[in-house]
Amino acid sequence: EYEGDLETVRCTARPLPTVSNSFPQYAAFVEDGVYDITLFFGHDYNESRSDLREAEEAFDVLDRLGFETPADSFDDLQADSGPFVRSARANGQEIVIEVRVFHSEMFTTDRRGQHDLALSEIVSRDVFFYNGHAGPYFGFYLDAAYAATVNYQEFAEAPFEADRQQLVVAQGCQTYSQ
């Protein structure tokens, strides 16, 4: 049992002012009138091919959300099909939301193009999601033969715009655990 002097700490609770633009600063994403998002699915070497299942799920969800689809079906979706498009309002103005979906089967004859597109998309979109295998000192695993792999060091040299806010989410099997 403690027998020393007791210290009294007085605390008060008060509401903080509501911020209109916290991090990420969504207003910066839409100030050009376009909110552009890329979903890049890495190659899954497991037989279940979760990369293809999840890319197809993204196609279906975007369709259900009322996006204009760039292809009639997931199987018809190609790397050059273009974005899913939908109008919205942000900060009282009309904007366009564009979502691009890419997966490894779109590039079976152009792995270098897949690699280059991944780097181009990550530096040019407001939001970039990578979902796939990863690990310590590894970048994007995009194909079984490693021909399209984006090395983690390439991100340091990528031409990101210094004064542009972007959100990059790299969700990989060992991205955080290692």
Short mmCIF file of C-alpha atoms in Angstrom, two decimals:
data_model
loop_
_atom_site.label_atom_id
_atom_site.label_comp_id
_atom_site.label_asym_id
_atom_site.label_seq_id
_atom_site.Cartn_x
_atom_site.Cartn_y
_atom_site.Cartn_z
CA GLU A 1 0.00 0.00 0.00
CA TYR A 2 1.36 3.46 -0.97
CA GLU A 3 2.06 5.73 1.99
CA GLY A 4 3.58 8.78 0.28
CA ASP A 5 2.07 12.13 -0.63
CA LEU A 6 -0.84 12.08 -3.02
CA GLU A 7 -0.82 14.32 -6.04
CA THR A 8 -4.03 15.86 -7.30
CA VAL A 9 -4.49 16.25 -11.04
CA ARG A 10 -7.43 18.31 -12.23
CA CYS A 11 -8.78 17.54 -15.68
CA THR A 12 -11.55 19.07 -17.69
CA ALA A 13 -13.24 17.75 -20.79
CA ARG A 14 -14.44 20.10 -23.48
CA PRO A 15 -15.43 19.55 -27.07
CA LEU A 16 -12.82 20.45 -29.64
CA PRO A 17 -13.82 22.46 -32.68
CA THR A 18 -14.93 20.35 -35.62
CA VAL A 19 -12.29 20.38 -38.30
CA SER A 20 -13.46 20.78 -41.85
CA ASN A 21 -10.48 19.13 -43.50
CA SER A 22 -8.44 16.68 -41.46
CA PHE A 23 -5.81 14.23 -42.72
CA PRO A 24 -6.06 13.01 -45.28
CA GLN A 25 -7.23 16.31 -46.63
CA TYR A 26 -10.02 15.10 -48.87
CA ALA A 27 -10.64 18.57 -50.28
CA ALA A 28 -7.20 18.43 -51.92
CA PHE A 29 -8.13 15.17 -53.64
CA VAL A 30 -11.11 16.74 -55.38
CA GLU A 31 -10.00 20.32 -56.00
CA ASP A 32 -9.32 19.51 -59.67
CA GLY A 33 -12.86 18.13 -60.03
CA VAL A 34 -11.71 14.48 -60.26
CA TYR A 35 -11.22 12.01 -57.43
CA ASP A 36 -9.12 9.30 -59.04
CA ILE A 37 -8.46 5.97 -57.41
CA THR A 38 -6.51 2.92 -58.54
CA LEU A 39 -7.00 -0.61 -57.20
CA PHE A 40 -3.97 -2.70 -58.21
CA PHE A 41 -4.18 -6.39 -57.33
CA GLY A 42 -0.90 -8.27 -57.13
CA HIS A 43 -0.52 -11.83 -58.36
CA ASP A 44 -1.61 -14.60 -55.99
CA TYR A 45 0.47 -17.76 -56.42
CA ASN A 46 -2.04 -19.78 -54.37
CA GLU A 47 -4.47 -22.00 -56.25
CA SER A 48 -7.45 -20.08 -54.86
CA ARG A 49 -6.30 -16.93 -56.74
CA SER A 50 -7.61 -14.43 -54.23
CA ASP A 51 -6.26 -11.65 -56.47
CA LEU A 52 -8.79 -12.49 -59.18
CA ARG A 53 -11.64 -13.08 -56.73
CA GLU A 54 -11.02 -9.74 -55.03
CA ALA A 55 -10.63 -7.85 -58.31
CA GLU A 56 -13.93 -9.32 -59.51
CA GLU A 57 -15.53 -8.36 -56.21
CA ALA A 58 -14.30 -4.78 -56.74
CA PHE A 59 -15.85 -4.80 -60.23
CA ASP A 60 -19.17 -6.03 -58.82
CA VAL A 61 -19.21 -3.54 -55.92
CA LEU A 62 -18.44 -0.59 -58.20
CA ASP A 63 -21.23 -1.71 -60.53
CA ARG A 64 -23.68 -2.00 -57.61
CA LEU A 65 -22.67 1.46 -56.38
CA GLY A 66 -23.81 2.92 -59.69
CA PHE A 67 -20.48 3.45 -61.39
CA GLU A 68 -20.50 3.40 -65.17
CA THR A 69 -18.46 0.29 -65.92
CA PRO A 70 -15.76 0.36 -68.61
CA ALA A 71 -16.55 -3.22 -69.66
CA ASP A 72 -19.69 -5.36 -69.85
CA SER A 73 -18.30 -7.92 -67.39
CA PHE A 74 -15.27 -8.62 -65.23
CA ASP A 75 -13.99 -11.09 -67.83
CA ASP A 76 -14.11 -8.34 -70.48
CA LEU A 77 -12.18 -5.85 -68.31
CA GLN A 78 -8.75 -5.10 -69.80
CA ALA A 79 -5.86 -2.91 -68.68
CA ASP A 80 -6.83 -0.29 -71.28
CA SER A 81 -10.59 -0.42 -70.59
CA GLY A 82 -10.50 2.85 -68.68
CA PRO A 83 -11.99 3.82 -65.34
CA PHE A 84 -15.28 3.15 -63.63
CA VAL A 85 -16.96 6.57 -63.51
CA ARG A 86 -19.55 8.17 -61.28
CA SER A 87 -20.60 11.74 -60.53
CA ALA A 88 -20.74 13.04 -56.98
CA ARG A 89 -20.80 16.27 -55.02
CA ALA A 90 -17.92 17.40 -52.83
CA ASN A 91 -17.72 20.73 -51.04
CA GLY A 92 -20.81 21.84 -52.95
CA GLN A 93 -19.35 21.20 -56.40
CA GLU A 94 -19.91 18.45 -58.93
CA ILE A 95 -16.96 16.09 -59.23
CA VAL A 96 -16.20 12.90 -61.09
CA ILE A 97 -14.97 9.79 -59.29
CA GLU A 98 -12.78 7.54 -61.42
CA VAL A 99 -11.72 4.10 -60.23
CA ARG A 100 -9.27 1.94 -62.18
CA VAL A 101 -8.97 -1.80 -61.48
CA PHE A 102 -5.94 -3.86 -62.53
CA HIS A 103 -4.95 -7.50 -61.96
CA SER A 104 -2.18 -9.76 -63.26
CA GLU A 105 -4.22 -11.62 -65.88
CA MET A 106 -4.61 -8.38 -67.82
CA PHE A 107 -0.91 -8.39 -68.66
CA THR A 108 -0.03 -11.96 -69.63
CA THR A 109 1.73 -10.75 -72.80
CA ASP A 110 3.11 -7.48 -71.43
CA ARG A 111 4.74 -7.85 -68.02
CA ARG A 112 6.99 -4.83 -68.56
CA GLY A 113 3.88 -2.79 -69.30
CA GLN A 114 2.32 -4.07 -66.08
CA HIS A 115 5.38 -2.97 -64.11
CA ASP A 116 5.46 0.45 -65.77
CA LEU A 117 1.73 0.96 -65.33
CA ALA A 118 1.95 0.19 -61.60
CA LEU A 119 4.61 2.89 -61.18
CA SER A 120 2.71 5.34 -63.35
CA GLU A 121 -0.53 4.81 -61.44
CA ILE A 122 1.03 5.15 -57.99
CA VAL A 123 2.47 8.57 -58.79
CA SER A 124 -0.50 9.95 -60.72
CA ARG A 125 -3.63 9.03 -58.72
CA ASP A 126 -5.14 10.63 -55.64
CA VAL A 127 -5.51 7.24 -53.99
CA PHE A 128 -3.60 4.06 -54.85
CA PHE A 129 -4.36 0.69 -53.23
CA TYR A 130 -2.08 -2.28 -53.70
CA ASN A 131 -3.47 -5.59 -52.48
CA GLY A 132 -1.17 -8.57 -52.85
CA HIS A 133 1.83 -10.46 -51.61
CA ALA A 134 4.63 -8.47 -50.04
CA GLY A 135 7.42 -8.85 -47.57
CA PRO A 136 10.44 -7.17 -46.02
CA TYR A 137 12.46 -5.33 -48.64
CA PHE A 138 9.94 -6.22 -51.33
CA GLY A 139 7.70 -4.03 -53.45
CA PHE A 140 4.76 -5.21 -55.54
CA TYR A 141 4.63 -8.89 -56.52
CA LEU A 142 2.69 -8.69 -59.79
CA ASP A 143 3.38 -11.94 -61.64
CA ALA A 144 4.60 -15.49 -61.04
CA ALA A 145 7.83 -15.07 -63.02
CA TYR A 146 8.80 -11.80 -61.24
CA ALA A 147 8.99 -10.05 -64.63
CA ALA A 148 6.64 -7.25 -63.53
CA THR A 149 7.74 -6.96 -59.90
CA VAL A 150 8.15 -3.39 -58.71
CA ASN A 151 11.17 -3.31 -56.42
CA TYR A 152 10.78 -1.32 -53.21
CA GLN A 153 13.74 0.88 -54.19
CA GLU A 154 11.87 2.06 -57.28
CA PHE A 155 9.36 3.87 -55.07
CA ALA A 156 12.13 6.11 -53.69
CA GLU A 157 13.01 7.17 -57.24
CA ALA A 158 9.43 7.46 -58.53
CA PRO A 159 8.46 10.96 -59.71
CA PHE A 160 5.90 11.82 -57.03
CA GLU A 161 4.82 15.47 -57.07
CA ALA A 162 6.17 17.09 -53.90
CA ASP A 163 3.24 19.51 -53.50
CA ARG A 164 0.45 17.02 -54.21
CA GLN A 165 -1.27 15.07 -51.48
CA GLN A 166 -1.76 11.39 -52.24
CA LEU A 167 -2.83 8.39 -50.23
CA VAL A 168 -1.05 5.09 -50.89
CA VAL A 169 -2.20 1.93 -49.15
CA ALA A 170 0.00 -1.14 -49.62
CA GLN A 171 -1.80 -4.09 -48.14
CA GLY A 172 0.42 -7.14 -48.32
CA CYS A 173 0.78 -10.38 -46.43
CA GLN A 174 3.94 -9.22 -44.63
CA THR A 175 3.85 -5.46 -45.17
CA TYR A 176 3.31 -4.72 -41.48
CA SER A 177 4.32 -7.94 -39.74
CA GLN A 178 7.98 -7.61 -40.73
#
